[in-house]
Tab-separated table of N, CA, C and O in Angstrom:
chain	number	residue	atom	x	y	z
A	1	ALA	N	89.274	129.202	93.196
A	1	ALA	CA	89.742	130.259	93.268
A	1	ALA	C	88.990	131.311	92.658
A	1	ALA	O	88.575	131.196	91.662
A	2	GLN	N	88.884	132.390	93.635
A	2	GLN	CA	87.979	133.311	92.827
A	2	GLN	C	88.735	134.840	93.243
A	2	GLN	O	89.233	135.159	94.376
A	3	LEU	N	88.531	135.938	92.224
A	3	LEU	CA	89.117	137.080	92.314
A	3	LEU	C	88.022	137.942	91.820
A	3	LEU	O	87.677	137.728	90.848
A	4	VAL	N	87.845	139.185	92.630
A	4	VAL	CA	86.595	140.038	92.522
A	4	VAL	C	87.056	141.638	92.546
A	4	VAL	O	87.464	141.852	93.508
A	5	GLU	N	87.017	142.367	91.264
A	5	GLU	CA	87.655	143.501	91.225
A	5	GLU	C	86.361	144.444	92.032
A	5	GLU	O	85.204	143.954	91.364
A	6	SER	N	87.170	145.602	92.274
A	6	SER	CA	85.730	146.579	92.664
A	6	SER	C	86.474	147.871	92.672
A	6	SER	O	87.851	148.080	92.767
A	7	GLY	N	85.662	149.230	92.487
A	7	GLY	CA	86.202	150.372	92.832
A	7	GLY	C	86.289	151.149	91.661
A	7	GLY	O	86.787	152.486	91.611
A	8	GLY	N	86.082	150.739	90.279
A	8	GLY	CA	85.738	151.439	89.353
A	8	GLY	C	84.957	152.358	89.203
A	8	GLY	O	84.215	152.198	90.114
A	9	GLY	N	84.878	153.498	88.157
A	9	GLY	CA	84.021	154.174	88.032
A	9	GLY	C	84.287	155.335	87.014
A	9	GLY	O	85.484	155.008	86.422
A	10	LEU	N	83.600	156.530	87.003
A	10	LEU	CA	83.804	157.482	86.104
A	10	LEU	C	84.524	158.760	86.968
A	10	LEU	O	83.809	158.911	88.104
A	11	VAL	N	85.510	159.151	86.597
A	11	VAL	CA	86.491	160.060	87.240
A	11	VAL	C	86.927	161.318	86.201
A	11	VAL	O	86.994	160.750	84.991
A	12	GLN	N	86.878	162.215	86.842
A	12	GLN	CA	87.441	163.344	85.605
A	12	GLN	C	89.091	163.328	86.030
A	12	GLN	O	89.423	162.789	86.738
A	13	ALA	N	89.544	163.682	85.002
A	13	ALA	CA	91.147	163.835	84.388
A	13	ALA	C	91.584	164.590	85.507
A	13	ALA	O	91.078	165.837	86.041
A	14	GLY	N	92.617	163.960	86.166
A	14	GLY	CA	93.684	164.619	87.312
A	14	GLY	C	93.084	163.858	88.707
A	14	GLY	O	93.640	164.333	89.943
A	15	GLY	N	91.922	163.222	88.467
A	15	GLY	CA	91.304	162.580	89.837
A	15	GLY	C	91.635	161.324	90.399
A	15	GLY	O	92.821	160.927	89.434
A	16	SER	N	91.369	160.659	91.188
A	16	SER	CA	92.212	159.402	91.850
A	16	SER	C	90.664	158.394	92.067
A	16	SER	O	89.402	158.441	91.980
A	17	LEU	N	91.185	157.200	91.843
A	17	LEU	CA	90.199	155.856	92.380
A	17	LEU	C	91.231	155.048	93.016
A	17	LEU	O	92.319	154.865	92.664
A	18	ARG	N	90.409	154.292	93.904
A	18	ARG	CA	91.249	153.155	94.340
A	18	ARG	C	90.374	151.695	94.056
A	18	ARG	O	89.737	151.648	94.406
A	19	LEU	N	91.063	150.975	93.541
A	19	LEU	CA	90.891	149.677	93.032
A	19	LEU	C	91.081	148.551	94.133
A	19	LEU	O	92.126	148.546	94.607
A	20	SER	N	90.198	147.699	94.274
A	20	SER	CA	90.122	146.585	95.146
A	20	SER	C	90.495	145.093	94.451
A	20	SER	O	89.452	145.144	93.418
A	21	CYS	N	90.994	144.397	94.959
A	21	CYS	CA	90.789	142.858	94.127
A	21	CYS	C	90.723	142.196	95.444
A	21	CYS	O	91.737	141.767	96.159
A	22	ALA	N	89.735	141.557	95.758
A	22	ALA	CA	89.521	140.606	96.770
A	22	ALA	C	89.364	139.167	96.559
A	22	ALA	O	88.877	138.707	95.476
A	23	ALA	N	90.183	138.275	96.947
A	23	ALA	CA	90.402	136.813	96.661
A	23	ALA	C	89.811	135.962	97.595
A	23	ALA	O	89.516	136.332	98.897
A	24	SER	N	89.042	134.723	97.047
A	24	SER	CA	88.726	133.821	98.059
A	24	SER	C	88.735	132.538	97.603
A	24	SER	O	89.140	132.307	96.245
A	25	GLY	N	88.792	131.186	98.162
A	25	GLY	CA	88.960	129.944	97.696
A	25	GLY	C	90.410	129.820	97.454
A	25	GLY	O	90.752	128.201	97.051
A	26	PHE	N	91.600	130.219	98.040
A	26	PHE	CA	92.687	129.720	97.915
A	26	PHE	C	93.862	130.576	98.978
A	26	PHE	O	93.051	131.597	99.775
A	27	THR	N	94.843	129.872	99.132
A	27	THR	CA	95.492	130.576	100.218
A	27	THR	C	96.533	131.812	99.543
A	27	THR	O	97.147	131.541	98.873
A	28	PHE	N	95.864	132.915	100.347
A	28	PHE	CA	96.302	134.152	99.381
A	28	PHE	C	97.467	134.317	99.275
A	28	PHE	O	98.269	134.604	98.000
A	29	ASP	N	98.482	134.018	100.102
A	29	ASP	CA	100.030	134.734	100.484
A	29	ASP	C	100.659	133.281	99.365
A	29	ASP	O	101.861	133.590	99.402
A	30	ASP	N	100.229	132.528	98.936
A	30	ASP	CA	100.605	131.399	97.983
A	30	ASP	C	100.647	132.194	96.579
A	30	ASP	O	101.364	131.209	95.676
A	31	TYR	N	100.269	133.212	96.180
A	31	TYR	CA	100.135	133.901	94.851
A	31	TYR	C	100.446	135.326	95.210
A	31	TYR	O	100.412	136.112	96.027
A	32	ALA	N	100.900	135.242	93.981
A	32	ALA	CA	101.413	136.724	93.707
A	32	ALA	C	100.577	137.452	92.396
A	32	ALA	O	99.693	136.530	91.795
A	33	ILE	N	100.322	138.582	92.884
A	33	ILE	CA	99.264	139.428	92.066
A	33	ILE	C	99.789	140.507	91.017
A	33	ILE	O	100.571	140.996	91.365
A	34	GLY	N	98.640	140.502	89.983
A	34	GLY	CA	99.051	141.801	89.188
A	34	GLY	C	98.065	142.237	88.467
A	34	GLY	O	96.856	141.816	88.755
A	35	TRP	N	98.035	143.723	88.272
A	35	TRP	CA	96.443	144.427	87.893
A	35	TRP	C	97.248	144.581	86.452
A	35	TRP	O	98.336	144.976	86.162
A	36	PHE	N	96.102	144.512	85.597
A	36	PHE	CA	96.201	144.586	84.154
A	36	PHE	C	94.998	145.156	83.766
A	36	PHE	O	94.211	145.661	84.206
A	37	ARG	N	95.382	145.830	82.434
A	37	ARG	CA	94.253	146.608	81.693
A	37	ARG	C	93.932	146.449	80.030
A	37	ARG	O	94.942	146.059	79.725
A	38	GLN	N	92.778	146.513	80.025
A	38	GLN	CA	92.657	146.644	78.544
A	38	GLN	C	91.557	147.726	78.230
A	38	GLN	O	90.466	147.436	78.778
A	39	ALA	N	92.192	148.527	77.233
A	39	ALA	CA	91.547	149.490	76.601
A	39	ALA	C	90.649	149.351	75.413
A	39	ALA	O	91.060	148.076	75.121
A	40	PRO	N	89.407	149.915	74.986
A	40	PRO	CA	89.031	149.598	73.846
A	40	PRO	C	89.890	149.507	72.393
A	40	PRO	O	90.579	150.434	72.358
A	41	GLY	N	89.979	148.398	71.854
A	41	GLY	CA	90.713	148.312	70.823
A	41	GLY	C	92.152	147.730	70.835
A	41	GLY	O	92.980	147.749	69.922
A	42	LYS	N	92.460	147.483	72.395
A	42	LYS	CA	94.048	147.549	72.196
A	42	LYS	C	93.855	145.846	73.164
A	42	LYS	O	93.162	145.468	73.897
A	43	GLU	N	95.234	145.652	73.163
A	43	GLU	CA	95.326	144.317	74.067
A	43	GLU	C	95.462	144.477	75.431
A	43	GLU	O	95.834	145.787	75.899
A	44	ARG	N	95.565	143.444	75.918
A	44	ARG	CA	95.593	143.237	77.723
A	44	ARG	C	96.967	143.956	77.911
A	44	ARG	O	97.902	143.412	77.513
A	45	GLU	N	97.276	144.915	78.900
A	45	GLU	CA	98.512	145.266	79.124
A	45	GLU	C	98.926	145.177	80.800
A	45	GLU	O	97.983	145.397	81.551
A	46	GLY	N	100.285	144.932	81.268
A	46	GLY	CA	100.498	144.774	82.650
A	46	GLY	C	100.559	146.147	83.107
A	46	GLY	O	101.030	147.461	82.307
A	47	VAL	N	99.958	146.266	84.196
A	47	VAL	CA	100.156	147.888	84.767
A	47	VAL	C	100.756	147.862	86.269
A	47	VAL	O	102.035	148.771	86.095
A	48	SER	N	100.713	146.841	86.817
A	48	SER	CA	101.388	146.811	88.086
A	48	SER	C	101.379	145.445	88.941
A	48	SER	O	100.145	144.597	88.645
A	49	CYS	N	102.491	145.309	89.340
A	49	CYS	CA	102.275	143.572	90.253
A	49	CYS	C	103.227	143.564	91.477
A	49	CYS	O	104.006	144.449	91.911
A	50	ILE	N	102.788	142.799	92.341
A	50	ILE	CA	103.307	142.949	93.758
A	50	ILE	C	103.654	141.405	94.018
A	50	ILE	O	102.745	140.487	93.805
A	51	THR	N	104.593	140.975	94.505
A	51	THR	CA	104.918	139.863	95.307
A	51	THR	C	104.388	139.254	96.533
A	51	THR	O	103.415	139.920	96.787
A	52	ASN	N	104.332	137.976	96.733
A	52	ASN	CA	103.573	137.430	97.559
A	52	ASN	C	103.300	138.193	98.840
A	52	ASN	O	102.444	138.372	99.740
A	53	SER	N	104.858	138.343	99.238
A	53	SER	CA	104.829	138.977	100.734
A	53	SER	C	104.243	140.372	100.749
A	53	SER	O	104.557	141.606	101.345
A	54	GLY	N	104.729	141.088	99.460
A	54	GLY	CA	104.616	142.598	99.116
A	54	GLY	C	105.530	143.340	99.416
A	54	GLY	O	105.720	144.758	99.048
A	55	GLY	N	106.723	142.750	99.017
A	55	GLY	CA	107.808	143.101	99.510
A	55	GLY	C	108.776	143.826	98.131
A	55	GLY	O	109.505	144.639	98.028
A	56	SER	N	108.023	143.392	96.939
A	56	SER	CA	108.462	144.162	95.669
A	56	SER	C	107.626	144.427	94.832
A	56	SER	O	106.675	143.386	94.894
A	57	THR	N	107.528	145.289	94.095
A	57	THR	CA	106.650	145.815	93.279
A	57	THR	C	107.056	145.718	91.776
A	57	THR	O	108.357	146.260	91.771
A	58	TRP	N	106.143	146.382	90.778
A	58	TRP	CA	106.694	146.319	89.468
A	58	TRP	C	105.711	147.388	89.012
A	58	TRP	O	104.268	147.196	89.204
A	59	TYR	N	105.819	148.565	88.125
A	59	TYR	CA	105.150	149.483	87.474
A	59	TYR	C	105.568	149.553	86.135
A	59	TYR	O	106.425	149.718	85.765
A	60	ALA	N	104.631	149.470	85.331
A	60	ALA	CA	104.450	149.992	84.083
A	60	ALA	C	104.885	151.416	83.734
A	60	ALA	O	104.662	152.193	84.704
A	61	ASP	N	105.793	151.816	82.817
A	61	ASP	CA	106.220	153.012	82.670
A	61	ASP	C	105.399	154.225	82.574
A	61	ASP	O	105.212	155.363	83.055
A	62	SER	N	103.867	153.627	82.024
A	62	SER	CA	103.213	154.736	81.771
A	62	SER	C	102.359	155.053	83.037
A	62	SER	O	101.681	156.213	82.956
A	63	VAL	N	102.528	154.374	84.154
A	63	VAL	CA	101.535	154.626	85.378
A	63	VAL	C	102.692	154.650	86.620
A	63	VAL	O	102.370	155.209	87.548
A	64	LYS	N	104.025	154.839	86.429
A	64	LYS	CA	104.803	154.577	87.681
A	64	LYS	C	104.959	156.211	87.871
A	64	LYS	O	104.807	157.470	87.486
A	65	GLY	N	104.647	156.487	89.247
A	65	GLY	CA	104.373	158.015	89.964
A	65	GLY	C	103.372	158.236	90.197
A	65	GLY	O	103.247	158.783	90.999
A	66	ARG	N	102.588	157.577	89.609
A	66	ARG	CA	100.993	157.796	89.716
A	66	ARG	C	100.440	156.904	90.375
A	66	ARG	O	99.085	157.037	91.361
A	67	PHE	N	100.588	155.442	89.915
A	67	PHE	CA	99.707	154.174	90.710
A	67	PHE	C	100.605	153.711	91.760
A	67	PHE	O	101.963	153.756	91.871
A	68	THR	N	100.048	153.149	92.837
A	68	THR	CA	100.653	152.474	94.305
A	68	THR	C	100.087	151.140	94.273
A	68	THR	O	98.573	151.214	94.401
A	69	ILE	N	100.605	150.118	94.037
A	69	ILE	CA	99.982	148.705	94.103
A	69	ILE	C	100.325	148.320	95.931
A	69	ILE	O	101.541	148.769	96.207
A	70	SER	N	99.604	147.919	96.582
A	70	SER	CA	99.785	147.314	97.919
A	70	SER	C	99.025	146.183	98.221
A	70	SER	O	97.845	145.894	97.289
A	71	ARG	N	98.787	145.058	99.187
A	71	ARG	CA	98.320	143.774	99.451
A	71	ARG	C	98.137	144.209	101.001
A	71	ARG	O	99.290	143.948	101.492
A	72	ASP	N	97.025	143.379	101.387
A	72	ASP	CA	96.843	143.042	102.884
A	72	ASP	C	96.624	141.499	103.118
A	72	ASP	O	95.274	141.313	102.304
A	73	ASN	N	97.881	140.996	103.057
A	73	ASN	CA	97.284	139.183	103.303
A	73	ASN	C	96.329	139.136	104.192
A	73	ASN	O	95.629	138.213	104.254
A	74	ALA	N	96.206	139.758	105.336
A	74	ALA	CA	94.993	139.550	106.546
A	74	ALA	C	93.586	139.853	105.914
A	74	ALA	O	92.757	138.791	106.274
A	75	LYS	N	93.656	140.406	104.714
A	75	LYS	CA	92.245	140.741	104.292
A	75	LYS	C	92.201	140.104	103.072
A	75	LYS	O	91.106	140.301	102.366
A	76	ASN	N	93.299	139.323	102.478
A	76	ASN	CA	93.251	138.441	101.435
A	76	ASN	C	92.672	139.535	100.004
A	76	ASN	O	91.893	139.252	99.289
A	77	THR	N	93.005	141.081	100.039
A	77	THR	CA	93.120	141.962	99.258
A	77	THR	C	94.268	142.719	98.634
A	77	THR	O	95.070	142.958	99.323
A	78	VAL	N	94.017	142.904	97.278
A	78	VAL	CA	95.417	143.718	96.691
A	78	VAL	C	94.522	145.095	96.339
A	78	VAL	O	93.448	145.298	95.769
A	79	TYR	N	95.207	146.059	96.742
A	79	TYR	CA	94.775	147.307	96.184
A	79	TYR	C	95.560	148.298	94.815
A	79	TYR	O	96.704	147.785	94.906
A	80	LEU	N	95.130	148.969	94.275
A	80	LEU	CA	95.835	149.820	93.330
A	80	LEU	C	95.103	150.937	93.126
A	80	LEU	O	93.815	151.497	93.025
A	81	GLN	N	95.950	152.246	94.141
A	81	GLN	CA	95.515	153.705	94.176
A	81	GLN	C	96.317	154.210	92.917
A	81	GLN	O	97.408	153.792	92.373
A	82	MET	N	95.352	155.014	92.421
A	82	MET	CA	95.600	155.521	91.069
A	82	MET	C	95.265	156.890	90.954
A	82	MET	O	94.119	157.318	91.481
A	83	ASN	N	96.286	157.726	91.075
A	83	ASN	CA	95.946	159.204	91.055
A	83	ASN	C	96.602	159.733	89.788
A	83	ASN	O	97.111	159.532	89.002
A	84	SER	N	95.815	161.026	89.846
A	84	SER	CA	96.606	162.100	88.372
A	84	SER	C	96.365	161.139	87.103
A	84	SER	O	96.680	161.150	86.192
A	85	LEU	N	94.863	160.585	87.147
A	85	LEU	CA	94.369	159.915	86.292
A	85	LEU	C	94.299	160.789	85.003
A	85	LEU	O	93.575	161.823	84.812
A	86	ASN	N	94.394	159.995	83.824
A	86	ASN	CA	94.253	160.925	82.300
A	86	ASN	C	93.731	160.004	81.469
A	86	ASN	O	93.388	158.776	82.129
A	87	ILE	N	92.953	160.476	80.275
A	87	ILE	CA	92.162	159.925	79.398
A	87	ILE	C	92.662	158.423	78.982
A	87	ILE	O	92.009	157.607	79.047
A	88	GLU	N	93.898	158.426	78.621
A	88	GLU	CA	94.536	157.216	78.370
A	88	GLU	C	94.685	156.076	79.576
A	88	GLU	O	94.829	154.727	79.292
A	89	ASP	N	94.192	156.199	80.497
A	89	ASP	CA	94.002	155.602	81.755
A	89	ASP	C	92.339	154.655	81.844
A	89	ASP	O	92.127	153.513	82.173
A	90	THR	N	91.879	155.031	80.694
A	90	THR	CA	90.447	154.416	80.790
A	90	THR	C	90.559	152.994	79.859
A	90	THR	O	91.313	152.671	79.096
A	91	ALA	N	89.928	152.158	80.880
A	91	ALA	CA	89.999	150.970	80.456
A	91	ALA	C	89.376	149.923	81.666
A	91	ALA	O	88.994	150.307	82.321
A	92	VAL	N	89.268	148.717	81.171
A	92	VAL	CA	88.753	147.694	81.993
A	92	VAL	C	89.976	147.111	82.758
A	92	VAL	O	91.046	146.716	81.795
A	93	TYR	N	90.124	147.209	84.206
A	93	TYR	CA	91.246	146.926	84.852
A	93	TYR	C	90.747	145.385	85.453
A	93	TYR	O	89.875	144.889	86.218
A	94	TYR	N	91.597	144.544	85.086
A	94	TYR	CA	91.759	143.290	85.784
A	94	TYR	C	92.797	143.006	87.019
A	94	TYR	O	93.931	143.052	86.602
A	95	CYS	N	92.525	142.283	87.912
A	95	CYS	CA	93.605	141.270	88.594
A	95	CYS	C	93.875	139.949	88.209
A	95	CYS	O	92.745	139.237	87.855
A	96	GLY	N	94.959	139.516	88.453
A	96	GLY	CA	95.480	138.464	87.919
A	96	GLY	C	96.311	137.657	89.290
A	96	GLY	O	96.728	138.126	89.795
A	97	ALA	N	96.189	136.589	89.349
A	97	ALA	CA	96.943	135.769	90.339
A	97	ALA	C	97.669	134.785	89.936
A	97	ALA	O	97.299	133.777	88.978
A	98	ARG	N	98.988	134.632	90.414
A	98	ARG	CA	99.727	133.336	89.786
A	98	ARG	C	100.449	132.783	91.326
A	98	ARG	O	101.229	133.183	92.020
A	99	ARG	N	100.104	131.396	90.972
A	99	ARG	CA	100.829	130.695	92.296
A	99	ARG	C	102.084	130.306	92.251
A	99	ARG	O	102.794	130.494	91.249
A	100	GLY	N	102.783	130.511	93.108
A	100	GLY	CA	104.390	130.347	93.423
A	100	GLY	C	104.709	131.332	94.403
A	100	GLY	O	104.164	132.423	94.938
A	101	ARG	N	106.079	131.174	94.661
A	101	ARG	CA	106.878	132.125	95.306
A	101	ARG	C	107.634	133.055	94.829
A	101	ARG	O	108.716	132.359	94.140
A	102	TYR	N	107.457	134.331	94.541
A	102	TYR	CA	108.065	135.049	93.606
A	102	TYR	C	108.661	136.412	94.406
A	102	TYR	O	108.146	136.729	95.635
A	103	TYR	N	109.950	137.047	94.216
A	103	TYR	CA	110.615	137.707	95.001
A	103	TYR	C	110.804	138.947	94.236
A	103	TYR	O	111.727	140.002	94.796
A	104	ARG	N	110.545	139.084	93.047
A	104	ARG	CA	111.034	140.215	92.285
A	104	ARG	C	109.210	140.649	91.705
A	104	ARG	O	108.450	139.809	91.359
A	105	GLY	N	109.006	141.727	91.844
A	105	GLY	CA	108.220	142.208	91.454
A	105	GLY	C	107.459	142.412	89.793
A	105	GLY	O	106.173	142.371	89.360
A	106	ASP	N	108.861	142.175	89.232
A	106	ASP	CA	108.392	142.064	87.564
A	106	ASP	C	108.076	140.780	87.156
A	106	ASP	O	108.237	140.055	86.092
A	107	PHE	N	107.776	139.624	87.942
A	107	PHE	CA	107.362	138.294	87.796
A	107	PHE	C	106.455	138.233	86.750
A	107	PHE	O	106.608	137.669	85.880
A	108	CYS	N	105.711	139.142	86.962
A	108	CYS	CA	104.580	139.032	85.670
A	108	CYS	C	104.561	139.423	84.304
A	108	CYS	O	103.992	139.286	83.560
A	109	ARG	N	105.810	140.023	84.146
A	109	ARG	CA	106.425	140.056	82.672
A	109	ARG	C	106.685	138.787	82.209
A	109	ARG	O	106.890	138.943	80.947
A	110	ASP	N	107.074	137.886	83.028
A	110	ASP	CA	107.679	136.773	82.067
A	110	ASP	C	106.684	135.526	82.819
A	110	ASP	O	107.128	134.485	81.732
A	111	TRP	N	105.704	135.430	83.416
A	111	TRP	CA	104.857	134.685	83.999
A	111	TRP	C	103.249	134.776	83.502
A	111	TRP	O	103.189	135.597	84.134
A	112	PRO	N	102.622	134.052	83.028
A	112	PRO	CA	101.113	134.496	82.607
A	112	PRO	C	100.527	134.024	84.351
A	112	PRO	O	101.230	133.505	84.951
A	113	MET	N	99.554	134.820	84.258
A	113	MET	CA	98.575	134.663	85.354
A	113	MET	C	97.592	133.215	85.382
A	113	MET	O	97.448	133.116	84.165
A	114	SER	N	97.626	132.661	86.555
A	114	SER	CA	96.526	131.328	86.249
A	114	SER	C	95.294	132.017	86.677
A	114	SER	O	94.186	130.953	86.342
A	115	ASN	N	94.905	132.509	87.242
A	115	ASN	CA	93.701	133.371	87.799
A	115	ASN	C	93.468	134.442	87.462
A	115	ASN	O	94.082	135.574	87.708
A	116	TRP	N	92.038	134.749	86.769
A	116	TRP	CA	91.659	136.219	86.918
A	116	TRP	C	90.229	136.734	87.454
A	116	TRP	O	89.221	135.709	87.513
A	117	GLY	N	90.154	137.761	87.719
A	117	GLY	CA	88.945	138.486	87.867
A	117	GLY	C	88.188	138.709	86.417
A	117	GLY	O	88.602	138.842	85.485
A	118	LYS	N	86.987	139.506	86.747
A	118	LYS	CA	86.167	139.472	85.658
A	118	LYS	C	86.358	141.177	85.194
A	118	LYS	O	85.577	141.615	84.259
A	119	GLY	N	86.978	142.145	85.923
A	119	GLY	CA	87.308	143.205	85.574
A	119	GLY	C	86.613	144.216	86.389
A	119	GLY	O	85.365	144.003	86.395
A	120	THR	N	86.745	145.758	86.005
A	120	THR	CA	86.111	146.443	86.776
A	120	THR	C	86.525	147.890	85.855
A	120	THR	O	87.716	147.992	85.442
A	121	LEU	N	85.603	148.370	85.041
A	121	LEU	CA	85.541	149.482	84.292
A	121	LEU	C	86.166	151.000	85.123
A	121	LEU	O	85.304	151.698	85.808
A	122	VAL	N	87.256	151.420	84.376
A	122	VAL	CA	87.676	152.604	84.737
A	122	VAL	C	87.519	153.595	83.476
A	122	VAL	O	87.768	153.285	82.583
A	123	THR	N	86.402	154.882	83.952
A	123	THR	CA	86.598	155.707	82.792
A	123	THR	C	86.876	157.246	83.033
A	123	THR	O	86.642	157.480	84.297
A	124	VAL	N	87.572	157.467	82.543
A	124	VAL	CA	88.401	158.974	82.664
A	124	VAL	C	87.797	159.831	81.782
A	124	VAL	O	88.288	159.981	80.293
A	125	SER	N	87.144	160.871	82.295
A	125	SER	CA	86.749	162.010	81.095
A	125	SER	C	87.587	163.338	81.274
A	125	SER	O	88.078	163.519	82.313
A	126	SER	N	87.355	163.949	80.108
A	126	SER	CA	88.423	165.228	80.113
A	126	SER	C	87.475	166.548	80.797
A	126	SER	O	86.171	166.312	81.221
């Protein structure tokens, strides 16, 4: 099973980026997916998660209203649209996958991910 993130980069505060997480090597809709981030000197934190079907999502309070998670099971890809970026959003963003059938988007608060990508760096400048 492999997860590959892309779409990171340097953006000015107030700008937008769309991250992608492409999956291969497993049956994609058998897995619920989450986006996480780790800023310098801080622990990894959950950002947003989505159930197998995409029918339920969860967002951290810090990104609610600014970020949108979605998935295209036909393309084996999960997206994270990030708008109104601020300096505090600077971090390495990782996608994680957990096998199982989940119906609530906040599953990622209770269950650890079983597979991880290598991350993509997002840098927001002032």
